[in-house]
Short mmCIF file of C-alpha atoms in Angstrom, two decimals:
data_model
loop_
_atom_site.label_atom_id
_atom_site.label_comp_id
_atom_site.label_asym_id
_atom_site.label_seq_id
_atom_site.Cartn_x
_atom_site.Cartn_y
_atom_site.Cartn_z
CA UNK A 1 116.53 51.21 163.27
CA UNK A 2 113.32 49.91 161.74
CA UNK A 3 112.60 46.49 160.34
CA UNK A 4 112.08 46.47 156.86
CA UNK A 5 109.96 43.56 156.58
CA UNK A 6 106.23 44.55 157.62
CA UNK A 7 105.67 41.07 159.99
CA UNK A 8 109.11 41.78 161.75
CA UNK A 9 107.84 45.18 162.31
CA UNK A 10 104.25 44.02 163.74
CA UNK A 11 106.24 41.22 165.73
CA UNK A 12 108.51 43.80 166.97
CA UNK A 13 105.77 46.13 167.93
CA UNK A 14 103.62 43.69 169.76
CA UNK A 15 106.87 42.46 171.83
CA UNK A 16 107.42 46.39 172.91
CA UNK A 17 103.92 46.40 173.86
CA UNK A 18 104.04 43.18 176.25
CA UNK A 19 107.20 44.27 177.49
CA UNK A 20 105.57 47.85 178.33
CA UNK A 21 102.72 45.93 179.70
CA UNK A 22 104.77 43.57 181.62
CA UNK A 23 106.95 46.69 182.71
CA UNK A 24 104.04 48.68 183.69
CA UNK A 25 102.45 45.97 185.65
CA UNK A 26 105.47 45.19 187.24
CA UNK A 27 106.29 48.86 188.70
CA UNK A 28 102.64 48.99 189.80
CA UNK A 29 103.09 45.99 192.12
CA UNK A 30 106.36 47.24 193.25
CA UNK A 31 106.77 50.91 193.73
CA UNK A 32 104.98 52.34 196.86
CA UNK A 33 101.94 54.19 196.34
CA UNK A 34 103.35 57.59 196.19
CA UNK A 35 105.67 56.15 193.04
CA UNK A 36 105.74 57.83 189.71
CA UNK A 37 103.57 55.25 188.24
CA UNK A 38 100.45 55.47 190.73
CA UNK A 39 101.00 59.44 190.86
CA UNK A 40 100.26 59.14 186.90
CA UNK A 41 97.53 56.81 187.40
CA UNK A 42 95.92 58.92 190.00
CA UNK A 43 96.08 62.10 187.98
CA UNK A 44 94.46 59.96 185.08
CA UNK A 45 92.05 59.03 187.24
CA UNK A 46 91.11 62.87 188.66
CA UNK A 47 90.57 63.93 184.72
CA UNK A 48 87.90 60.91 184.46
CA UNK A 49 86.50 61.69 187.46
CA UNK A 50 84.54 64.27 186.33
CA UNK A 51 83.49 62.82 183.57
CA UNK A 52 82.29 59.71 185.59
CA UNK A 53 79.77 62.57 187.97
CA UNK A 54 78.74 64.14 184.93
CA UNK A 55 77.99 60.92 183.19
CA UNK A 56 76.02 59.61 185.82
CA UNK A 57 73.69 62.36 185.70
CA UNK A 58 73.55 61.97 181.63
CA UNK A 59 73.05 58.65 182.57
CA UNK A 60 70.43 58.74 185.37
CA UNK A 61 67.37 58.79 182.67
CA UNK A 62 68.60 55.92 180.60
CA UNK A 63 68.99 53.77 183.64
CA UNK A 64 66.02 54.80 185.14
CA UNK A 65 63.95 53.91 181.35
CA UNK A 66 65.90 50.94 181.53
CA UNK A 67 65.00 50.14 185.15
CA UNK A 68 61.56 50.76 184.65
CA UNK A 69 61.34 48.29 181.63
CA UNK A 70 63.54 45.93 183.95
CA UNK A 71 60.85 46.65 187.09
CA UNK A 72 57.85 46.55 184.10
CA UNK A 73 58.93 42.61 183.41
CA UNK A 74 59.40 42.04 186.73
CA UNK A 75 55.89 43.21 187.80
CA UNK A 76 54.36 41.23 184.92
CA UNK A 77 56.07 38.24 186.07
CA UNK A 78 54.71 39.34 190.26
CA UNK A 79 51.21 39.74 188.74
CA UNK A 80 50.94 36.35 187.38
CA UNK A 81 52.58 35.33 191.17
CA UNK A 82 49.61 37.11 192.61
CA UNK A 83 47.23 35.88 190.17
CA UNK A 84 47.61 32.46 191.54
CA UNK A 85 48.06 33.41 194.70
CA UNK A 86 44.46 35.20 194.83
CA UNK A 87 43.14 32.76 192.99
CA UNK A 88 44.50 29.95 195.78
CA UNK A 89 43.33 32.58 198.22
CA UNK A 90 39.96 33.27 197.09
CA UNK A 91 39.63 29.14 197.62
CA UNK A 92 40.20 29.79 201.03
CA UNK A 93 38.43 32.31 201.54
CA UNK A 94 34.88 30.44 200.15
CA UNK A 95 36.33 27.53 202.30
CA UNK A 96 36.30 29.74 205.14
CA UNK A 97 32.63 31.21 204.33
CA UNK A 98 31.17 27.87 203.46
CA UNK A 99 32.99 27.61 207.36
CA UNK A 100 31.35 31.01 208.73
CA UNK A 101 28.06 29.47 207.16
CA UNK A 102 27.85 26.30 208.59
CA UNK A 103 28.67 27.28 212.07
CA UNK A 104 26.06 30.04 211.27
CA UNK A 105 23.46 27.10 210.60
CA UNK A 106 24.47 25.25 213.61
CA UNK A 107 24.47 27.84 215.87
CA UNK A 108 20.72 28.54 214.34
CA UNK A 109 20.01 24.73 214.97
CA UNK A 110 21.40 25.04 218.79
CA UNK A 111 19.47 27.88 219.44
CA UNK A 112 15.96 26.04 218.12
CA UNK A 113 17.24 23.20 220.60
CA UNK A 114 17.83 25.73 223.87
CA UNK A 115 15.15 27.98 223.11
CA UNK A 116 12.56 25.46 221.96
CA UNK A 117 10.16 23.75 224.08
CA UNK A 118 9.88 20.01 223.27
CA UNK A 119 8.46 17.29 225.29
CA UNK A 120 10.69 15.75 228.09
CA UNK A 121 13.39 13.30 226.82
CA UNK A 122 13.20 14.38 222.96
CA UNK A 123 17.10 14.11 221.14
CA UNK A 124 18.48 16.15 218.58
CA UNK A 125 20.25 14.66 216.10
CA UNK A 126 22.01 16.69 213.61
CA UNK A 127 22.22 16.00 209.52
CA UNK A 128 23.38 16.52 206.09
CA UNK A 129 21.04 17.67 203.64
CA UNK A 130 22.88 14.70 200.93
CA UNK A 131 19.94 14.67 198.30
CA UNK A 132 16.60 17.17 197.28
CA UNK A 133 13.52 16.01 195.41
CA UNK A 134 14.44 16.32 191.58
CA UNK A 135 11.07 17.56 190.54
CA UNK A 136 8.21 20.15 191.92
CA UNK A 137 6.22 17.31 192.01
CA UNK A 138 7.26 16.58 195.37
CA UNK A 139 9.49 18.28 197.91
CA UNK A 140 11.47 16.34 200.28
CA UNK A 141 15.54 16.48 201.16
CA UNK A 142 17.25 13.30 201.65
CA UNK A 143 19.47 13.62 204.98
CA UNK A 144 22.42 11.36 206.26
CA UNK A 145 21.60 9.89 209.18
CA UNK A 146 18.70 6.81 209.60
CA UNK A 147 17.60 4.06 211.73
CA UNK A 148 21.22 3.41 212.79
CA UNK A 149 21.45 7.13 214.42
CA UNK A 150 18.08 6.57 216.19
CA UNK A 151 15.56 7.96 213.28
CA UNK A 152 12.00 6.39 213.08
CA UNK A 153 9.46 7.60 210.44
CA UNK A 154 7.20 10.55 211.54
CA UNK A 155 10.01 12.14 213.26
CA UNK A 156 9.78 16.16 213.24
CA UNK A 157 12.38 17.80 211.70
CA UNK A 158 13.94 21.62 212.49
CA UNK A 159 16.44 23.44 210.37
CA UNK A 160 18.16 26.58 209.95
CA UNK A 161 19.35 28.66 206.68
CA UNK A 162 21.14 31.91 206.69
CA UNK A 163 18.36 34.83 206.55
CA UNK A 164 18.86 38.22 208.03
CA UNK A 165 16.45 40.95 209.80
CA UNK A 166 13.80 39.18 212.07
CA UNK A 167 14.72 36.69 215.11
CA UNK A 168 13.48 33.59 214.39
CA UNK A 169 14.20 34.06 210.46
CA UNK A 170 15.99 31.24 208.99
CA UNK A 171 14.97 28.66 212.05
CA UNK A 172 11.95 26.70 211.71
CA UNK A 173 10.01 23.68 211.32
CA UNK A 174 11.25 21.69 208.03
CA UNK A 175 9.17 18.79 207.83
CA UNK A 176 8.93 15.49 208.67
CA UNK A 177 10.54 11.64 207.96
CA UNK A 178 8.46 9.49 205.92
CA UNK A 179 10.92 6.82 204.97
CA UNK A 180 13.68 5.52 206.37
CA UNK A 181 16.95 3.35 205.88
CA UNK A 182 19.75 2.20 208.02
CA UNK A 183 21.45 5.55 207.16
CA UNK A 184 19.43 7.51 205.31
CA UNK A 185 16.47 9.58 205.84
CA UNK A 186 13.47 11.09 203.47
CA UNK A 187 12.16 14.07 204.94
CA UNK A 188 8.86 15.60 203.70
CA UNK A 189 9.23 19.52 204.01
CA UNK A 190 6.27 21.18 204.83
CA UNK A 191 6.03 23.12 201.30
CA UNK A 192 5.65 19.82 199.77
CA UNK A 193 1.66 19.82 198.52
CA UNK A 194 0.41 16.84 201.11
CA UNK A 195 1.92 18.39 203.44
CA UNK A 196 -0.47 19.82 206.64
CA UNK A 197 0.76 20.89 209.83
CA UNK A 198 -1.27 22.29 212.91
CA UNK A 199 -0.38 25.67 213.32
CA UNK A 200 -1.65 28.72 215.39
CA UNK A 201 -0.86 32.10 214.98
CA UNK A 202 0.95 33.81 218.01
CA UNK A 203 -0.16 36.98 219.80
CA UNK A 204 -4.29 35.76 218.46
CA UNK A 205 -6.09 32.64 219.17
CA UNK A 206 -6.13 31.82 216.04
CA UNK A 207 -5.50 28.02 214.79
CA UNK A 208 -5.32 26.33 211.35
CA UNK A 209 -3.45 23.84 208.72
CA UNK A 210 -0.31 25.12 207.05
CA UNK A 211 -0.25 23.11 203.70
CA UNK A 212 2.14 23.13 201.32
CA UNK A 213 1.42 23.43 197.29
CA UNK A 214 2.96 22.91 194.34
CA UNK A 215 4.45 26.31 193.87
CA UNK A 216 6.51 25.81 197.08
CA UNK A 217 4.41 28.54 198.85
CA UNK A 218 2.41 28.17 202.19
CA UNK A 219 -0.54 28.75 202.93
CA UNK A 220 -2.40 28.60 206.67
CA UNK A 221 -6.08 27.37 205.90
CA UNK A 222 -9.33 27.11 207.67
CA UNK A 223 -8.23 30.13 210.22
CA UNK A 224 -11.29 31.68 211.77
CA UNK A 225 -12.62 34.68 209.77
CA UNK A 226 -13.67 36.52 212.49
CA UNK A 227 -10.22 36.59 214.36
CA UNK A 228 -8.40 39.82 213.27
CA UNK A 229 -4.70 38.30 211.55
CA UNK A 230 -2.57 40.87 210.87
CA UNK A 231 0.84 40.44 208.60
CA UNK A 232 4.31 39.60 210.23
CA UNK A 233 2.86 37.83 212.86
CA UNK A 234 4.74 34.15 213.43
CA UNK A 235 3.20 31.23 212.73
CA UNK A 236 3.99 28.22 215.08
CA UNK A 237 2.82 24.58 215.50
CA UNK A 238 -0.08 24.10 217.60
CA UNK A 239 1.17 20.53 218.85
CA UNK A 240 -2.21 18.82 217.78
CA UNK A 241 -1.56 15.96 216.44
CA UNK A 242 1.20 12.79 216.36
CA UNK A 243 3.80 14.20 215.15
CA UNK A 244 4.43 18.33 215.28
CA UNK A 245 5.27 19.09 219.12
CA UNK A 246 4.22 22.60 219.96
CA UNK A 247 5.40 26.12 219.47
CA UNK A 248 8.34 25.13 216.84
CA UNK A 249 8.35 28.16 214.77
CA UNK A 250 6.93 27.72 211.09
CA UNK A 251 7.25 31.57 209.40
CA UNK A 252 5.05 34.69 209.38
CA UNK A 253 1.71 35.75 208.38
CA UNK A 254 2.79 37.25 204.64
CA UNK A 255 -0.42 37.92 203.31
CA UNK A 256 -4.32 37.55 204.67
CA UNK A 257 -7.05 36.64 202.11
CA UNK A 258 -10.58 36.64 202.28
CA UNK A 259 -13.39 35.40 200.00
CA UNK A 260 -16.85 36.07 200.09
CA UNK A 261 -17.67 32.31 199.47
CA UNK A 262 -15.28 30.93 202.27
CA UNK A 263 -15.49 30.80 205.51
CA UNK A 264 -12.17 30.79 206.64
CA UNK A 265 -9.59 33.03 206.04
CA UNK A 266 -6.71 32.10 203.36
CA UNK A 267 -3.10 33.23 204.96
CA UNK A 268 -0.36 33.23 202.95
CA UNK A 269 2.69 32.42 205.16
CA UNK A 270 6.29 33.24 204.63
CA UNK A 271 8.13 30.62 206.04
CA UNK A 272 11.02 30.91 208.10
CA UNK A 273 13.49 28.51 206.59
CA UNK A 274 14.61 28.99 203.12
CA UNK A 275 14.17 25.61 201.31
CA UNK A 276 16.35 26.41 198.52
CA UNK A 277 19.67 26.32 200.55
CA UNK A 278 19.07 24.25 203.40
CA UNK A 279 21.98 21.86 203.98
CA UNK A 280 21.87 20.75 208.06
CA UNK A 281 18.65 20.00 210.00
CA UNK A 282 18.14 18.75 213.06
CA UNK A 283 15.66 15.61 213.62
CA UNK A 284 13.72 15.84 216.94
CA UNK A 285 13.53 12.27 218.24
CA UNK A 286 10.82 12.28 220.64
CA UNK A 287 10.16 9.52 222.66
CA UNK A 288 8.00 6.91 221.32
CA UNK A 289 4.77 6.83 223.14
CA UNK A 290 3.73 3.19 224.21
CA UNK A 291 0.49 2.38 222.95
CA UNK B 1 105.30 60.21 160.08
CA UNK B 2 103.41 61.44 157.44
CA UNK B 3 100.10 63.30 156.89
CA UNK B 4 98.38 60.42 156.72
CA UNK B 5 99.55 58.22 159.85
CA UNK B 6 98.96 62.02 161.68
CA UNK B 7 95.47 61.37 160.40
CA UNK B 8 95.61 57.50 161.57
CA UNK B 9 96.76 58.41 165.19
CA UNK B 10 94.47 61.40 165.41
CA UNK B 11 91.43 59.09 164.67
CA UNK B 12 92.79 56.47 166.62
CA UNK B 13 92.90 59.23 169.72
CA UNK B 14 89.60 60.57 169.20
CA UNK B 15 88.31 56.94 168.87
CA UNK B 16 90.07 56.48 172.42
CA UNK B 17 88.43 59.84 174.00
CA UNK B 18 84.81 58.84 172.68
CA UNK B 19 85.15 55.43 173.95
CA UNK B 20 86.72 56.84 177.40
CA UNK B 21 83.55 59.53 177.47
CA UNK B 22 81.06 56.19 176.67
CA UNK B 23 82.73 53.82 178.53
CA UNK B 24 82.37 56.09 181.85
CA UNK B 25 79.39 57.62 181.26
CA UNK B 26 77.09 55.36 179.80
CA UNK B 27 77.86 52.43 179.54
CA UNK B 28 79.61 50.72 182.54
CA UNK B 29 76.18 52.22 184.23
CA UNK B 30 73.72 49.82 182.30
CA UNK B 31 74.19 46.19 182.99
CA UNK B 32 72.49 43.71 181.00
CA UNK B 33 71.54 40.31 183.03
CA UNK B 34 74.20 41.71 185.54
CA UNK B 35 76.75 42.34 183.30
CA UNK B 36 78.15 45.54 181.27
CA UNK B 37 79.84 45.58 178.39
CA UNK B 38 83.53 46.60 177.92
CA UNK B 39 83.94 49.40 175.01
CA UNK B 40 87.43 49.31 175.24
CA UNK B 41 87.73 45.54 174.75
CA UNK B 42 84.94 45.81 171.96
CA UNK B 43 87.09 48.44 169.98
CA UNK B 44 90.17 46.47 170.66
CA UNK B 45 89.11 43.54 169.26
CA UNK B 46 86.53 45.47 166.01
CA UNK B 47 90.02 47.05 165.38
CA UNK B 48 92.38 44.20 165.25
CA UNK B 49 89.41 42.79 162.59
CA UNK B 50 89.40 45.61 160.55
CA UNK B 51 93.12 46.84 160.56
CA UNK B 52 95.05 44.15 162.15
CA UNK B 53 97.03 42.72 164.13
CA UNK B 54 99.51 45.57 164.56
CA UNK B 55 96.70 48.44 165.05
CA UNK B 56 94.97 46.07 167.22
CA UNK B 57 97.80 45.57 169.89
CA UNK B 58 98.73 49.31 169.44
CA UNK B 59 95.12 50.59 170.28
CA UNK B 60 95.02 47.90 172.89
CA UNK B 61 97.23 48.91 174.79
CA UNK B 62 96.50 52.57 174.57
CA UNK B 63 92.76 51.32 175.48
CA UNK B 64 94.29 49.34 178.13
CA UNK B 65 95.92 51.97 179.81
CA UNK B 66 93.17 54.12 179.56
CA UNK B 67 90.69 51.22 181.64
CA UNK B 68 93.48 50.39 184.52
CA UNK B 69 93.58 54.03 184.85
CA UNK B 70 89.66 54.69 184.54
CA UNK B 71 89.09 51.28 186.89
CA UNK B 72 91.71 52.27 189.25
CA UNK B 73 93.19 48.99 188.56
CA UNK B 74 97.23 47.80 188.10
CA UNK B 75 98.43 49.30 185.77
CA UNK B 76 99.31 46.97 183.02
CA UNK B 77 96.96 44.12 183.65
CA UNK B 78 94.27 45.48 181.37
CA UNK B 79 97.14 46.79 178.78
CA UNK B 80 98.68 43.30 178.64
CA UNK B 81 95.63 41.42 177.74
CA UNK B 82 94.39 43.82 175.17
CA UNK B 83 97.73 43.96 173.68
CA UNK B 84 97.55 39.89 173.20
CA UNK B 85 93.78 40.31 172.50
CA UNK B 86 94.27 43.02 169.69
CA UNK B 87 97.34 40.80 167.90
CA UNK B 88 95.83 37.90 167.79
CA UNK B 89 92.25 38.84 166.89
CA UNK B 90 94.16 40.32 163.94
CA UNK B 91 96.43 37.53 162.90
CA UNK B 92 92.84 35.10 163.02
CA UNK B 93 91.20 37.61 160.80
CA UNK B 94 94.53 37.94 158.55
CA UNK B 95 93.68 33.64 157.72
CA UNK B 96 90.03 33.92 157.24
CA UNK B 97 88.07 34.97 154.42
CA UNK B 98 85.11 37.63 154.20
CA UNK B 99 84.26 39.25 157.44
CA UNK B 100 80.70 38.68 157.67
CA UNK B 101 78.28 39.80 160.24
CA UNK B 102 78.59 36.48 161.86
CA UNK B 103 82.03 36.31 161.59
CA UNK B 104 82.27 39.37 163.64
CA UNK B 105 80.22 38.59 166.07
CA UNK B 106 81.45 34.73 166.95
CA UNK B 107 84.88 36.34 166.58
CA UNK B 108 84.08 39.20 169.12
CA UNK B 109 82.61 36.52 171.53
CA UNK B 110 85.71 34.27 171.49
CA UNK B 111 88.19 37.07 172.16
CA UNK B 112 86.16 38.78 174.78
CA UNK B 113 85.70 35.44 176.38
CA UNK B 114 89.60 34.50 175.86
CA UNK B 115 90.41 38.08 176.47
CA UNK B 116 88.12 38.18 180.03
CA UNK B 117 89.31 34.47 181.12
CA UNK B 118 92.95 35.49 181.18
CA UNK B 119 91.94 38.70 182.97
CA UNK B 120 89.96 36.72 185.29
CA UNK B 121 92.64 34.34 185.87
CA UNK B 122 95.34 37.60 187.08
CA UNK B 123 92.37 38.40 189.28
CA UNK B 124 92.12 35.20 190.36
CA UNK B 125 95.93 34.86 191.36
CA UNK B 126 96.00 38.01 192.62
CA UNK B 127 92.63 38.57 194.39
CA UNK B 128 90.12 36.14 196.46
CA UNK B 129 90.88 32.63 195.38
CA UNK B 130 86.98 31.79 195.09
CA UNK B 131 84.15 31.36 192.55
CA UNK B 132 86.44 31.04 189.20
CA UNK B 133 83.67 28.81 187.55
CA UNK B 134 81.19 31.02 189.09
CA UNK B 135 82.72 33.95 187.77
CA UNK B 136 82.87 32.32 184.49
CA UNK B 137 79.29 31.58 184.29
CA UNK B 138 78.13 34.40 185.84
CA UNK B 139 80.11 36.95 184.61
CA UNK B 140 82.74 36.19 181.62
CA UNK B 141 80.06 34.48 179.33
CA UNK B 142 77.25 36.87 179.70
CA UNK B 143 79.62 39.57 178.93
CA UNK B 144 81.01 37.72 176.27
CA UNK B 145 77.88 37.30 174.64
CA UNK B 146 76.82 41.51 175.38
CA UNK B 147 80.24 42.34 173.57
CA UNK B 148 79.31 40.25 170.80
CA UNK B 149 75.99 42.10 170.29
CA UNK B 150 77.53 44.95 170.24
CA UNK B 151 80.39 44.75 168.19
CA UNK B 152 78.36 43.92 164.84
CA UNK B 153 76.50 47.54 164.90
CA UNK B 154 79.91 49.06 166.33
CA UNK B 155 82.01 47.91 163.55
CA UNK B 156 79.26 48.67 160.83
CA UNK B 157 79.67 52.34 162.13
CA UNK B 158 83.27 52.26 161.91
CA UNK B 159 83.21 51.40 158.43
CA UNK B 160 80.40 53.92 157.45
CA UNK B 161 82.83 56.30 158.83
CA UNK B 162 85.47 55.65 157.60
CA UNK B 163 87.45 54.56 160.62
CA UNK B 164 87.95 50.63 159.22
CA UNK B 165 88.22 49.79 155.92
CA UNK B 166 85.09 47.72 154.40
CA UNK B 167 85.55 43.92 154.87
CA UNK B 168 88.01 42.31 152.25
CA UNK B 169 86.10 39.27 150.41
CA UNK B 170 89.25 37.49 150.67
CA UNK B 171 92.09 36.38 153.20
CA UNK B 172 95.27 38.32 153.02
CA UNK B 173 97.22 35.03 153.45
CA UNK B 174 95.58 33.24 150.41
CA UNK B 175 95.67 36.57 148.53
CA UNK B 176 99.65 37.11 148.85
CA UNK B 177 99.73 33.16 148.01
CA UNK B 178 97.31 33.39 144.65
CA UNK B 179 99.66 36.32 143.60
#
């Protein structure tokens, strides 16, 4: 018997289907597993299984696309990770050469302290390069340390820069303190134009001025003409004079000029230190000599 | 039964089989943010909307059946909810007025959400009594949201062919109450 009114009949059918439902459910949780019910549900469930295999092969391309968009995001959002991160790295790793660097200079400076030969009870007293001469005018470097660490004006003062190929390159003579405060130094490099050092040339007996200019370049004046100077040969102080002990390394003969009209010969020397990047020195305090 | 409830049925069938082929094949295989979307449910609920109430329950529980047996789940569970899903997403629709594209879709959300929380809540009597609000967040409203999306273009289709009839402008209710 059917309802003849169309809601009675909807109501009607919705009841039969909860009560279905209900019934369904119900057997499920209460037959064993080998009841009617499961059987059916099991045999349902062998004609979808095929369907299931085969679909995962249909669907293997569309996941993988998907996946690949999916992995795609993802490895935009892992480079902008590693962006950073390289970024934060490369930091480090300039920290670390600025590092390798200085304990390159140091090392240089130790090695002008062992292997140099100073006069008995001379100190070494290491520095910041804090401040260079703002014009070509002059050429001086302003260091960290003064009169409280032990400096005196007229001090000599070594130094060593990162330089490849020859042994001595990058350790040498720098210059020398001409003013001083309580913690602050100004040291006159030797490439500054009133700058002269005594100098001889090693392996010839061959002495002479190294003066600076206002170019920056050295030059080794009033060198004998008749003494044979050949290039690459080092330069070194001679010790003559107040301030310059002997044998600290200056640079190497570069070029050799000679002129009809003078009587010396005109070497152009390369020095050892490279003025442009020097940022530690080490002062030589040599004993005062009582006068 | 005449010719055209034979029709009715047999559409209603294929529209099972072509959601049983999808539903295994395709589509429980992509998840979107962890989540896939239910076919059956999504028919269930596009049906009740265009047909009502009555065709809504009736294909939900057919669709019902068809997912406990396809998730190797109780039988019954899946049938039950669908059934209550399908009736009264169709007795909603019967009191509002044009179906719009908006309608469908906030419609489809709420039902799949009601329709998944009283699902979740026999799994959660019957299963691991842990992670209901998880579940709820991490599961029932994404889902909720994917069967949305889907059921706009999905009942679009069904009208284009021919399955639903196009959206009425009007409510039935206020109709049979104007007349």
């Amino acid at each position: 018997m059917m309802p003849r009114n169309k809601v009675a009949w909807r109501r009607a059918v919705f009841v039969v289907l909860i009560i279905v439902s209900l019934a369904l459910l119900t057997i499920t949780f209460r037959e064993s597993d080998s009841g009617p019910v499961h059987a059916v549900q099991q045999f349902g469930a062998g004609l979808l299984t095929p369907l299931q295999s085969w679909g995962s092969e249909v669907a293997d391309p569309f996941q993988q696309g998907y996946q690949w968009f999916k992995t795609l995001w993802s490895a935009h959002k892992r480079a902008d990770a590693l962006e950073e991160e390289v970024q934060m790295l490369q930091g480090k790793v300039i920290q670390l050469e600025e590092k390798a660097e200085e304990n390159e200079r140091l090392k240089g400076l130790l090695d002008l302290r062992d292997k140099g030969t100073y006069p008995d009870g001379t100190d070494f007293k290491v520095a910041e390069v804090i401040g260079k001469s703002p014009t070509r005018w002059e050429s001086w470097v302003l260091i960290d340390k003064g009169s409280a660490d032990g400096l005196r004006v007229g001090l000599p003062v070594v130094g060593a820069t990162p330089a490849a190929g020859e042994s001595l390159a990058g350790k040498g003579l720098v210059g020398k303190i001409t003013e001083i405060t309580e913690h602050t130094a100004k040291v006159e490099l030797i490439t500054d134009s009133g700058s002269s050092v005594a100098a001889k040339i090693q392996g010839r007996r061959a002495e002479g001025m190294v003066e600076g200019s206002l170019s920056g370049s050295l030059t080794m004046d009033f060198v004998d003409r008749d003494i044979a100077v050949d290039p690459k040969l080092v330069i070194v102080t001679s010790g003559y004079g107040p301030i310059y002990p002997a044998d600290v390394p200056i640079g190497i003969v570069a070029n050799v000029g000679e002129e009809d009209v003078n009587i010396y010969k005109e070497i152009e020397v390369q020095a050892f230190v490279d003025f442009r990047v020097l940022e530690q020195v080490m002062v030589l305090i040599i004993p005062e000599v009582a006068e | 039964v005449n010719r055209r409830s034979l029709i009715a049925l047999g559409k209603v069938a294929l529209l099972v089989a072509v959601a049983v082929v999808l539903q295994t094949m395709l589509i429980s295989r992509v998840s979107v943010l962890g989540v896939t979307a239910d076919l059956f449910l999504i028919l269930t609920i596009v049906l009740a909307m265009g047909r009502g109430s009555m065709a809504g329950a009736a294909f939900g529980f057919v669709a019902g059946v068809v997912a406990d047996v396809a998730y190797m789940q109780p039988l019954g569970i899946r049938a039950l909810v669908y059934v209550l899903t399908g009736y009264f997403v169709g007795m909603v629709v019967l009191r509002l007025g044009s179906l719009g594209p908006w309608v469908v879709f906030l419609m489809s959300i709420g039902a799949s959400f009601c329709s998944q929380l009283a699902f979740g809540i026999f799994q959660f009597v019957l299963g691991p009594r842990a992670g209901f609000l998880t579940i709820v967040g991490l599961q029932i409203l994404p889902e909720a949201v994917l069967d949305g999306l889907i059921a706009i273009p999905l009942y679009v289709l069904l009208v284009r062919l021919g399955i639903l009839p196009e959206p009425r402008k009007q409510p039935v209710a206020a109709k049979a109450v104007s007349e």
